[in-house]
Amino acid sequence: MENSSYSLLSSEADSQRTLYPYVTGTSVIGIKYKDGILMVADMGGSYGSTLRYKSVERMKPVGKHSLIGASGEISDFQEILRYLDELTLNDSMWDDGNSLGPKEVHNYLTRVMYNRRNKFNPLWNSLVLGGVKNGQKYLGTVNMIGVHYEDNHVATGFGNHLARPILRDEWHENLSFEDGVKLLEKCMRVLLYRDRSAVNKLQIAKITDEGVTISQPYSLKTFWNFSAFQNPTVGAEGSW
Amino acid sequence: MPIQQANWSPYDNNGGTCVAIAGADYCVVAADTRMSTGYNILTRDYSKIIQLAEKSVMASSGFQADVRALQKVLEARHLAYQHQHNKQMSCPAMAQLLSNTLYYKRFFPYYSFNVLGGLDSEGKGCVFTYDAVGSYERVGYSSQGSGSTLIMPFLDNQLKSPSPLLLPAKDAVTPLSESEAVDLVKTCFASATERDIYTGDKLEILVLNAKGVLREYMELRKD
């Protein structure tokens, strides 16, 4: 017996809008450094508790000046990339020497996310948008309900809980490239230990006035030989 | 197969507190700059204040995405008004526009708690205070947001508000000087920051008077 399609909870209307995510990416972290922006994300695409895909590129360049990183539903990220393709294409077709800067792209994305939330059909993502244009660095974030802000360091998902506190303590103005990478790797290592959806295969991206570069995938060294982890069953005799 | 329920909310509370105080020939509008979600701080440096017109300044707290959308709608409407009437909107006019804009979304509200401050057509300070669906009233002072319950009674005590039941109606605009009002606002926020976890980081103060708009900042506790 079909329910009335006027109710938000009816089965017929539900096939038309996002209810929950299927394939998801975990944290993205971005920081400003001396020459521009550094952003990092791992390459995992989880299907619930299964680590289904291990080569998902969750960061992509946008136009000449920006880089977008996404966590959340991967298919929604792919749709956002299609929107951005259309945006940058139309921008370039004006052929007027102007190009969209990171501030403009972030604003566009914020409007898109907010408008989808208004229609109760969200793009299930948290996005990081970073870029440099004419020497001005920009780093912002927007999530699936349209909440957005800029800061010197941003993160999505678990990154907000585990990475931001580290960044609040150790980030400073005019970080060198090497120090910035070390700082991001420190954050990613903590996430690797503590976020069950993290995978040990990551890419770091750099944006400066010269342009965008995304590194080849690589892994972090981890240490599991803490004495507290040795002989985990010692003292367990007699216990349940 | 049982019907799956929606498990996301279109709303969030990003916290923060706003205050406005009207004086004889000035108006003070202030808000903290902390943006939070749940028990997390998202950023310590986000402004909740916007100057909508030459003599109208709005401070809003609540759900940040709705606040920003509301600001943009009002900005756009003011621009159109200027094109049509070749003048700035007065503060009372903006007050009515804000009320109508909020009520327009009565059945999917802007989760935004606003105070509008400015100078009326006579140059006297005016403050308008709102709920999320546009109910509003002109007052001498007001606070909205997460710290409003802490600040409002203190303002009532300090600004010696006359009873609204008196006839003839006594103006609640404060006789305090501009600097005294600014100091009062700083005291309000220092106190609210102590006990409200969503208020803190930095205080942004705007003072509107005949000479224009002045902006001032004060550090608040970051814990």
Tab-separated table of C-alpha atoms in Angstrom:
chain	number	residue	atom	x	y	z
A	1	MET	CA	0.000	0.000	0.000
A	2	GLU	CA	1.837	3.154	-1.144
A	3	ASN	CA	2.096	6.049	1.313
A	4	SER	CA	0.988	9.487	0.219
A	5	SER	CA	3.857	11.236	-1.544
A	6	TYR	CA	3.160	14.499	0.352
A	7	SER	CA	4.951	13.281	3.454
A	8	LEU	CA	8.704	13.749	3.737
A	9	LEU	CA	8.942	10.259	5.161
A	10	SER	CA	7.087	8.440	2.367
A	11	SER	CA	8.843	5.727	0.384
A	12	GLU	CA	7.878	7.153	-3.012
A	13	ALA	CA	9.296	10.635	-2.429
A	14	ASP	CA	12.400	9.262	-0.737
A	15	SER	CA	13.799	7.798	-3.942
A	16	GLN	CA	14.195	11.380	-5.130
A	17	ARG	CA	16.521	12.666	-2.425
A	18	THR	CA	19.629	11.771	-0.446
A	19	LEU	CA	18.830	10.014	2.818
A	20	TYR	CA	22.235	8.702	3.867
A	21	PRO	CA	25.704	8.378	2.334
A	22	TYR	CA	27.038	5.138	0.812
A	23	VAL	CA	30.703	5.507	-0.199
A	24	THR	CA	32.454	8.017	2.031
A	25	GLY	CA	35.822	9.680	2.418
A	26	THR	CA	37.159	10.728	5.797
A	27	SER	CA	39.022	13.843	6.985
A	28	VAL	CA	40.592	16.562	4.852
A	29	ILE	CA	42.998	19.036	6.477
A	30	GLY	CA	44.200	22.350	5.070
A	31	ILE	CA	46.653	24.941	6.368
A	32	LYS	CA	48.069	28.258	5.198
A	33	TYR	CA	51.839	28.427	4.987
A	34	LYS	CA	54.433	30.946	3.843
A	35	ASP	CA	53.941	30.544	0.079
A	36	GLY	CA	50.294	29.454	-0.047
A	37	ILE	CA	48.122	26.556	1.042
A	38	LEU	CA	48.877	22.943	1.925
A	39	MET	CA	46.106	20.361	1.927
A	40	VAL	CA	46.122	16.661	2.730
A	41	ALA	CA	43.660	13.780	2.410
A	42	ASP	CA	43.951	10.018	2.359
A	43	MET	CA	42.774	7.945	-0.562
A	44	GLY	CA	40.167	5.787	1.123
A	45	GLY	CA	36.544	5.317	0.064
A	46	SER	CA	34.631	3.396	2.716
A	47	TYR	CA	31.390	1.530	2.130
A	48	GLY	CA	30.051	1.587	5.662
A	49	SER	CA	32.617	-0.309	7.715
A	50	THR	CA	34.300	-1.866	4.640
A	51	LEU	CA	37.375	-0.129	3.231
A	52	ARG	CA	36.114	-0.634	-0.303
A	53	TYR	CA	38.204	1.746	-2.430
A	54	LYS	CA	41.812	2.609	-1.743
A	55	SER	CA	42.752	4.922	-4.597
A	56	VAL	CA	40.161	7.663	-4.409
A	57	GLU	CA	41.522	11.107	-5.211
A	58	ARG	CA	39.689	13.335	-2.792
A	59	MET	CA	41.495	16.517	-3.798
A	60	LYS	CA	41.207	18.146	-7.210
A	61	PRO	CA	42.362	21.437	-8.729
A	62	VAL	CA	39.727	24.007	-9.655
A	63	GLY	CA	40.621	26.527	-12.317
A	64	LYS	CA	44.077	28.086	-12.044
A	65	HIS	CA	44.024	29.241	-8.463
A	66	SER	CA	42.176	26.776	-6.273
A	67	LEU	CA	42.056	23.270	-4.886
A	68	ILE	CA	39.028	21.465	-3.499
A	69	GLY	CA	39.184	18.624	-0.982
A	70	ALA	CA	36.115	16.642	-0.004
A	71	SER	CA	35.001	14.250	2.685
A	72	GLY	CA	31.659	12.489	2.777
A	73	GLU	CA	29.773	10.902	-0.105
A	74	ILE	CA	32.144	10.362	-3.047
A	75	SER	CA	29.442	10.393	-5.726
A	76	ASP	CA	28.229	13.784	-4.484
A	77	PHE	CA	31.837	15.035	-4.696
A	78	GLN	CA	31.957	13.849	-8.309
A	79	GLU	CA	28.787	15.807	-9.010
A	80	ILE	CA	30.292	18.887	-7.388
A	81	LEU	CA	33.306	18.486	-9.679
A	82	ARG	CA	30.918	18.489	-12.658
A	83	TYR	CA	29.305	21.718	-11.362
A	84	LEU	CA	32.772	23.244	-10.961
A	85	ASP	CA	33.752	22.163	-14.481
A	86	GLU	CA	30.741	24.016	-15.838
A	87	LEU	CA	31.544	27.031	-13.657
A	88	THR	CA	35.174	27.246	-14.748
A	89	LEU	CA	34.271	26.615	-18.379
A	90	ASN	CA	31.763	29.463	-18.438
A	91	ASP	CA	34.241	31.655	-16.615
A	92	SER	CA	36.907	30.981	-19.200
A	93	MET	CA	34.490	31.459	-22.125
A	94	TRP	CA	34.131	35.125	-21.202
A	95	ASP	CA	37.695	35.316	-22.468
A	96	ASP	CA	38.243	38.560	-20.578
A	97	GLY	CA	41.484	37.777	-18.801
A	98	ASN	CA	39.696	37.252	-15.484
A	99	SER	CA	39.569	33.957	-13.679
A	100	LEU	CA	37.651	32.831	-10.628
A	101	GLY	CA	39.645	33.084	-7.409
A	102	PRO	CA	39.310	30.769	-4.406
A	103	LYS	CA	37.027	33.229	-2.570
A	104	GLU	CA	34.560	33.182	-5.457
A	105	VAL	CA	34.651	29.406	-5.810
A	106	HIS	CA	34.092	28.994	-2.071
A	107	ASN	CA	31.128	31.338	-2.202
A	108	TYR	CA	29.670	29.433	-5.153
A	109	LEU	CA	30.052	26.118	-3.349
A	110	THR	CA	28.469	27.563	-0.191
A	111	ARG	CA	25.427	28.682	-2.168
A	112	VAL	CA	25.139	25.289	-3.889
A	113	MET	CA	25.352	23.375	-0.584
A	114	TYR	CA	22.889	25.708	1.169
A	115	ASN	CA	20.364	25.574	-1.647
A	116	ARG	CA	20.429	21.767	-1.698
A	117	ARG	CA	19.924	21.757	2.091
A	118	ASN	CA	16.925	24.059	1.621
A	119	LYS	CA	15.356	21.477	-0.674
A	120	PHE	CA	16.048	18.707	1.865
A	121	ASN	CA	18.276	16.970	-0.705
A	122	PRO	CA	21.811	17.699	0.487
A	123	LEU	CA	25.135	16.969	-1.128
A	124	TRP	CA	26.523	14.858	1.672
A	125	ASN	CA	29.991	16.421	1.832
A	126	SER	CA	32.259	18.610	3.880
A	127	LEU	CA	34.456	20.586	1.521
A	128	VAL	CA	37.755	22.393	1.950
A	129	LEU	CA	38.536	25.081	-0.579
A	130	GLY	CA	42.021	26.552	-0.683
A	131	GLY	CA	43.849	28.771	-3.116
A	132	VAL	CA	46.145	31.677	-3.880
A	133	LYS	CA	45.403	34.529	-6.237
A	134	ASN	CA	47.592	37.595	-6.718
A	135	GLY	CA	49.557	36.659	-3.624
A	136	GLN	CA	46.433	36.514	-1.440
A	137	LYS	CA	46.040	33.188	0.371
A	138	TYR	CA	42.551	31.838	1.023
A	139	LEU	CA	41.378	28.781	2.947
A	140	GLY	CA	37.738	28.028	3.621
A	141	THR	CA	35.356	25.194	4.329
A	142	VAL	CA	31.653	24.453	3.840
A	143	ASN	CA	29.578	21.475	4.943
A	144	MET	CA	26.376	19.758	3.824
A	145	ILE	CA	24.028	22.172	5.588
A	146	GLY	CA	25.851	25.270	4.385
A	147	VAL	CA	27.853	26.220	7.478
A	148	HIS	CA	31.020	27.900	6.183
A	149	TYR	CA	34.029	29.860	7.412
A	150	GLU	CA	37.627	30.727	6.588
A	151	ASP	CA	40.606	30.320	8.858
A	152	ASN	CA	44.354	29.716	8.866
A	153	HIS	CA	43.715	26.012	9.300
A	154	VAL	CA	40.585	23.967	8.601
A	155	ALA	CA	39.601	20.317	8.757
A	156	THR	CA	36.578	18.137	8.117
A	157	GLY	CA	35.065	15.280	10.106
A	158	PHE	CA	37.431	13.627	12.558
A	159	GLY	CA	40.058	16.154	11.601
A	160	ASN	CA	38.086	18.753	13.543
A	161	HIS	CA	38.419	16.690	16.698
A	162	LEU	CA	41.956	15.362	16.345
A	163	ALA	CA	43.863	17.664	13.982
A	164	ARG	CA	42.567	21.175	14.845
A	165	PRO	CA	43.829	21.028	18.456
A	166	ILE	CA	47.320	20.129	17.178
A	167	LEU	CA	47.122	22.936	14.627
A	168	ARG	CA	45.926	25.431	17.226
A	169	ASP	CA	49.004	24.631	19.249
A	170	GLU	CA	51.648	24.327	16.518
A	171	TRP	CA	50.503	26.362	13.517
A	172	HIS	CA	52.088	29.757	13.084
A	173	GLU	CA	52.335	32.401	10.402
A	174	ASN	CA	54.998	31.829	7.705
A	175	LEU	CA	55.474	28.092	8.109
A	176	SER	CA	58.030	26.791	5.645
A	177	PHE	CA	56.963	24.124	3.168
A	178	GLU	CA	58.890	21.406	5.027
A	179	ASP	CA	57.467	22.416	8.410
A	180	GLY	CA	53.962	22.588	6.965
A	181	VAL	CA	54.243	19.092	5.524
A	182	LYS	CA	55.621	17.772	8.823
A	183	LEU	CA	52.739	19.356	10.707
A	184	LEU	CA	50.129	17.878	8.358
A	185	GLU	CA	51.790	14.454	8.518
A	186	LYS	CA	51.692	14.635	12.311
A	187	CYS	CA	47.941	15.277	12.128
A	188	MET	CA	47.399	12.491	9.596
A	189	ARG	CA	49.354	10.021	11.738
A	190	VAL	CA	47.083	10.718	14.724
A	191	LEU	CA	44.062	10.260	12.465
A	192	LEU	CA	45.522	7.015	11.164
A	193	TYR	CA	45.816	5.647	14.684
A	194	ARG	CA	42.453	6.846	15.901
A	195	ASP	CA	40.017	7.154	12.939
A	196	ARG	CA	38.874	3.724	11.852
A	197	SER	CA	37.987	4.938	8.355
A	198	ALA	CA	41.475	6.304	7.701
A	199	VAL	CA	43.817	4.453	5.319
A	200	ASN	CA	47.588	4.666	5.146
A	201	LYS	CA	47.810	6.057	1.639
A	202	LEU	CA	47.698	9.808	1.306
A	203	GLN	CA	48.353	12.712	-0.986
A	204	ILE	CA	49.535	16.193	-0.072
A	205	ALA	CA	48.666	19.139	-2.289
A	206	LYS	CA	50.350	22.518	-2.541
A	207	ILE	CA	48.883	25.704	-3.988
A	208	THR	CA	50.996	28.791	-4.569
A	209	ASP	CA	50.797	31.690	-6.959
A	210	GLU	CA	52.563	29.452	-9.482
A	211	GLY	CA	49.773	26.878	-9.436
A	212	VAL	CA	48.524	23.624	-7.978
A	213	THR	CA	50.519	20.413	-7.468
A	214	ILE	CA	49.224	17.196	-5.947
A	215	SER	CA	51.794	14.667	-4.781
A	216	GLN	CA	51.980	11.008	-5.688
A	217	PRO	CA	50.364	8.743	-3.084
A	218	TYR	CA	52.600	7.689	-0.206
A	219	SER	CA	52.381	6.128	3.263
A	220	LEU	CA	53.239	7.271	6.757
A	221	LYS	CA	55.522	5.328	9.095
A	222	THR	CA	53.659	4.022	12.109
A	223	PHE	CA	54.785	2.552	15.409
A	224	TRP	CA	52.855	-0.184	17.148
A	225	ASN	CA	55.497	-1.434	19.598
A	226	PHE	CA	54.288	0.443	22.634
A	227	SER	CA	54.809	-1.699	25.726
A	228	ALA	CA	51.148	-1.300	26.669
A	229	PHE	CA	50.242	-3.157	23.489
A	230	GLN	CA	52.636	-6.077	24.164
A	231	ASN	CA	51.128	-9.256	25.617
A	232	PRO	CA	47.626	-7.847	25.614
A	233	THR	CA	46.155	-10.919	27.349
A	234	VAL	CA	48.476	-10.855	30.361
A	235	GLY	CA	46.390	-10.469	33.510
A	236	ALA	CA	43.295	-11.639	31.663
A	237	GLU	CA	43.210	-15.123	33.217
A	238	GLY	CA	40.070	-15.585	35.172
A	239	SER	CA	38.382	-12.622	33.546
A	240	TRP	CA	35.553	-13.094	31.133
B	1	MET	CA	11.222	-3.094	5.113
B	2	PRO	CA	10.515	-0.410	7.770
B	3	ILE	CA	10.634	3.195	6.582
B	4	GLN	CA	14.083	4.684	7.149
B	5	GLN	CA	13.941	7.967	9.050
B	6	ALA	CA	15.818	11.076	7.973
B	7	ASN	CA	18.941	11.202	10.088
B	8	TRP	CA	20.224	14.648	9.394
B	9	SER	CA	19.003	17.986	10.618
B	10	PRO	CA	18.834	21.015	8.334
B	11	TYR	CA	19.661	23.150	11.370
B	12	ASP	CA	22.680	23.567	13.618
B	13	ASN	CA	23.401	26.040	16.407
B	14	ASN	CA	26.691	27.817	15.865
B	15	GLY	CA	26.317	29.769	19.079
B	16	GLY	CA	27.336	33.268	20.018
B	17	THR	CA	25.819	36.307	21.658
B	18	CYS	CA	24.715	39.710	20.364
B	19	VAL	CA	23.948	42.946	22.227
B	20	ALA	CA	22.722	46.380	21.178
B	21	ILE	CA	22.220	49.527	23.259
B	22	ALA	CA	20.563	52.748	22.060
B	23	GLY	CA	21.767	56.133	23.283
B	24	ALA	CA	20.485	59.685	22.804
B	25	ASP	CA	22.536	60.226	19.646
B	26	TYR	CA	24.433	56.954	19.145
B	27	CYS	CA	23.915	53.219	19.022
B	28	VAL	CA	26.245	50.425	20.124
B	29	VAL	CA	26.009	46.983	18.468
B	30	ALA	CA	28.281	44.177	19.637
B	31	ALA	CA	28.778	40.443	19.213
B	32	ASP	CA	31.429	37.851	20.010
B	33	THR	CA	33.373	36.224	17.154
B	34	ARG	CA	33.281	32.582	18.194
B	35	MET	CA	31.662	30.027	15.899
B	36	SER	CA	31.003	26.586	17.371
B	37	THR	CA	29.136	23.362	16.767
B	38	GLY	CA	28.297	20.996	19.600
B	39	TYR	CA	31.307	21.046	21.913
B	40	ASN	CA	33.728	22.060	19.166
B	41	ILE	CA	34.990	25.495	18.234
B	42	LEU	CA	35.040	25.889	14.441
B	43	THR	CA	36.735	29.255	14.328
B	44	ARG	CA	37.576	32.049	16.756
B	45	ASP	CA	37.322	34.899	14.269
B	46	TYR	CA	33.934	35.019	12.532
B	47	SER	CA	31.974	38.286	12.487
B	48	LYS	CA	28.256	38.148	13.268
B	49	ILE	CA	27.743	41.847	12.532
B	50	ILE	CA	26.864	43.411	9.209
B	51	GLN	CA	26.199	46.997	8.229
B	52	LEU	CA	23.085	46.867	6.091
B	53	ALA	CA	22.689	50.606	5.479
B	54	GLU	CA	24.298	53.872	6.461
B	55	LYS	CA	22.404	53.928	9.749
B	56	SER	CA	21.501	50.271	10.277
B	57	VAL	CA	23.697	47.563	11.728
B	58	MET	CA	22.502	44.035	12.373
B	59	ALA	CA	24.005	41.429	14.669
B	60	SER	CA	22.710	37.857	14.422
B	61	SER	CA	23.465	34.578	16.141
B	62	GLY	CA	22.107	31.084	15.657
B	63	PHE	CA	22.554	28.894	12.589
B	64	GLN	CA	25.375	30.512	10.623
B	65	ALA	CA	24.294	29.393	7.140
B	66	ASP	CA	20.818	30.898	7.705
B	67	VAL	CA	22.334	34.070	9.199
B	68	ARG	CA	24.535	34.548	6.136
B	69	ALA	CA	21.641	33.865	3.738
B	70	LEU	CA	19.482	36.373	5.633
B	71	GLN	CA	22.267	38.988	5.469
B	72	LYS	CA	22.568	38.497	1.709
B	73	VAL	CA	18.823	38.809	1.152
B	74	LEU	CA	18.684	42.065	3.125
B	75	GLU	CA	21.781	43.430	1.384
B	76	ALA	CA	20.249	42.711	-2.010
B	77	ARG	CA	16.909	44.241	-1.029
B	78	HIS	CA	18.656	47.374	0.223
B	79	LEU	CA	20.539	47.712	-3.041
B	80	ALA	CA	17.265	47.481	-4.964
B	81	TYR	CA	15.705	50.073	-2.621
B	82	GLN	CA	18.591	52.458	-3.309
B	83	HIS	CA	18.144	52.053	-7.058
B	84	GLN	CA	14.425	52.716	-6.826
B	85	HIS	CA	14.369	55.532	-4.243
B	86	ASN	CA	17.796	57.083	-4.655
B	87	LYS	CA	18.344	57.071	-0.896
B	88	GLN	CA	19.410	54.841	1.984
B	89	MET	CA	16.820	52.878	3.931
B	90	SER	CA	16.066	54.314	7.346
B	91	CYS	CA	16.606	52.064	10.347
B	92	PRO	CA	12.857	51.690	11.108
B	93	ALA	CA	12.280	50.778	7.457
B	94	MET	CA	15.024	48.148	7.606
B	95	ALA	CA	13.463	46.889	10.827
B	96	GLN	CA	10.169	46.240	9.058
B	97	LEU	CA	11.947	44.616	6.100
B	98	LEU	CA	13.801	42.251	8.425
B	99	SER	CA	10.558	41.280	10.137
B	100	ASN	CA	8.825	40.603	6.820
B	101	THR	CA	11.814	38.635	5.491
B	102	LEU	CA	11.840	36.417	8.584
B	103	TYR	CA	8.086	35.790	8.492
B	104	TYR	CA	8.276	34.958	4.797
B	105	LYS	CA	9.982	31.734	5.917
B	106	ARG	CA	7.562	31.170	8.776
B	107	PHE	CA	7.203	27.462	7.880
B	108	PHE	CA	10.932	26.740	7.417
B	109	PRO	CA	12.458	29.523	9.503
B	110	TYR	CA	15.800	31.243	9.355
B	111	TYR	CA	17.292	29.993	12.629
B	112	SER	CA	18.650	33.451	13.279
B	113	PHE	CA	18.302	35.569	16.414
B	114	ASN	CA	18.754	39.200	15.504
B	115	VAL	CA	19.242	42.611	16.995
B	116	LEU	CA	19.099	45.583	14.662
B	117	GLY	CA	20.720	48.822	15.843
B	118	GLY	CA	21.037	52.249	14.311
B	119	LEU	CA	19.873	55.843	14.232
B	120	ASP	CA	16.291	56.782	13.481
B	121	SER	CA	15.253	59.658	11.206
B	122	GLU	CA	15.711	62.104	14.102
B	123	GLY	CA	19.253	60.927	14.768
B	124	LYS	CA	18.319	59.187	18.033
B	125	GLY	CA	19.631	55.719	18.769
B	126	CYS	CA	17.217	52.844	18.105
B	127	VAL	CA	17.379	49.125	18.753
B	128	PHE	CA	14.979	46.504	17.420
B	129	THR	CA	14.930	42.966	18.771
B	130	TYR	CA	13.579	39.899	16.970
B	131	ASP	CA	12.691	36.268	17.350
B	132	ALA	CA	13.389	33.712	14.599
B	133	VAL	CA	10.091	34.271	12.779
B	134	GLY	CA	10.022	38.057	12.696
B	135	SER	CA	8.170	39.161	15.795
B	136	TYR	CA	9.821	42.479	16.708
B	137	GLU	CA	9.728	45.481	18.949
B	138	ARG	CA	11.645	48.733	19.307
B	139	VAL	CA	13.505	48.826	22.615
B	140	GLY	CA	16.259	50.807	24.316
B	141	TYR	CA	18.586	47.795	24.549
B	142	SER	CA	18.554	44.062	23.888
B	143	SER	CA	20.612	40.892	23.726
B	144	GLN	CA	20.097	37.685	21.706
B	145	GLY	CA	21.868	34.367	21.391
B	146	SER	CA	23.402	31.829	23.728
B	147	GLY	CA	24.511	34.364	26.351
B	148	SER	CA	21.359	36.492	26.260
B	149	THR	CA	19.888	34.904	29.391
B	150	LEU	CA	23.008	35.954	31.266
B	151	ILE	CA	23.239	39.456	29.817
B	152	MET	CA	19.627	40.634	29.615
B	153	PRO	CA	18.891	40.739	33.349
B	154	PHE	CA	22.164	42.573	33.915
B	155	LEU	CA	21.226	45.163	31.293
B	156	ASP	CA	17.793	45.520	32.883
B	157	ASN	CA	19.454	46.251	36.191
B	158	GLN	CA	22.101	48.676	34.860
B	159	LEU	CA	20.030	50.607	32.373
B	160	LYS	CA	17.172	51.060	34.834
B	161	SER	CA	14.506	50.231	32.304
B	162	PRO	CA	11.218	51.945	33.168
B	163	SER	CA	8.213	49.695	33.356
B	164	PRO	CA	6.567	49.360	29.931
B	165	LEU	CA	3.241	49.533	31.750
B	166	LEU	CA	3.663	53.205	32.642
B	167	LEU	CA	1.661	55.859	30.819
B	168	PRO	CA	2.792	58.000	29.083
B	169	ALA	CA	5.360	55.518	27.710
B	170	LYS	CA	8.825	56.391	28.952
B	171	ASP	CA	11.671	56.140	26.454
B	172	ALA	CA	14.087	53.343	27.316
B	173	VAL	CA	16.957	54.968	25.436
B	174	THR	CA	19.823	55.253	27.889
B	175	PRO	CA	21.174	58.580	29.138
B	176	LEU	CA	24.663	57.011	29.335
B	177	SER	CA	27.476	58.503	27.275
B	178	GLU	CA	28.946	56.614	24.346
B	179	SER	CA	32.050	55.491	26.232
B	180	GLU	CA	30.011	54.431	29.269
B	181	ALA	CA	27.771	52.323	27.039
B	182	VAL	CA	30.797	50.691	25.354
B	183	ASP	CA	32.281	49.878	28.773
B	184	LEU	CA	28.965	48.378	29.837
B	185	VAL	CA	28.963	46.167	26.736
B	186	LYS	CA	32.517	45.010	27.459
B	187	THR	CA	31.493	44.112	31.006
B	188	CYS	CA	28.471	42.178	29.696
B	189	PHE	CA	30.594	40.038	27.422
B	190	ALA	CA	33.394	39.467	29.924
B	191	SER	CA	30.756	38.117	32.314
B	192	ALA	CA	28.840	36.062	29.759
B	193	THR	CA	32.127	34.526	28.538
B	194	GLU	CA	32.788	33.160	32.031
B	195	ARG	CA	29.648	31.073	32.167
B	196	ASP	CA	28.495	30.507	28.572
B	197	ILE	CA	30.697	28.035	26.722
B	198	TYR	CA	29.559	29.314	23.331
B	199	THR	CA	30.629	32.904	24.015
B	200	GLY	CA	34.254	34.000	23.944
B	201	ASP	CA	37.434	34.477	21.873
B	202	LYS	CA	36.935	38.060	20.779
B	203	LEU	CA	34.373	40.847	21.046
B	204	GLU	CA	33.524	43.064	18.076
B	205	ILE	CA	31.880	46.419	18.886
B	206	LEU	CA	30.365	48.846	16.366
B	207	VAL	CA	29.383	52.356	17.384
B	208	LEU	CA	27.073	54.316	15.084
B	209	ASN	CA	26.713	58.047	15.456
B	210	ALA	CA	26.277	61.174	13.356
B	211	LYS	CA	29.959	61.006	12.376
B	212	GLY	CA	29.717	57.479	11.027
B	213	VAL	CA	30.664	54.003	12.203
B	214	LEU	CA	33.555	53.078	14.496
B	215	ARG	CA	34.776	49.522	15.042
B	216	GLU	CA	36.555	48.262	18.140
B	217	TYR	CA	37.766	44.837	19.297
B	218	MET	CA	38.410	43.332	22.708
B	219	GLU	CA	39.970	39.967	23.563
B	220	LEU	CA	37.805	37.533	25.499
B	221	ARG	CA	38.672	34.276	27.250
B	222	LYS	CA	39.351	31.495	24.788
B	223	ASP	CA	38.310	28.548	26.952
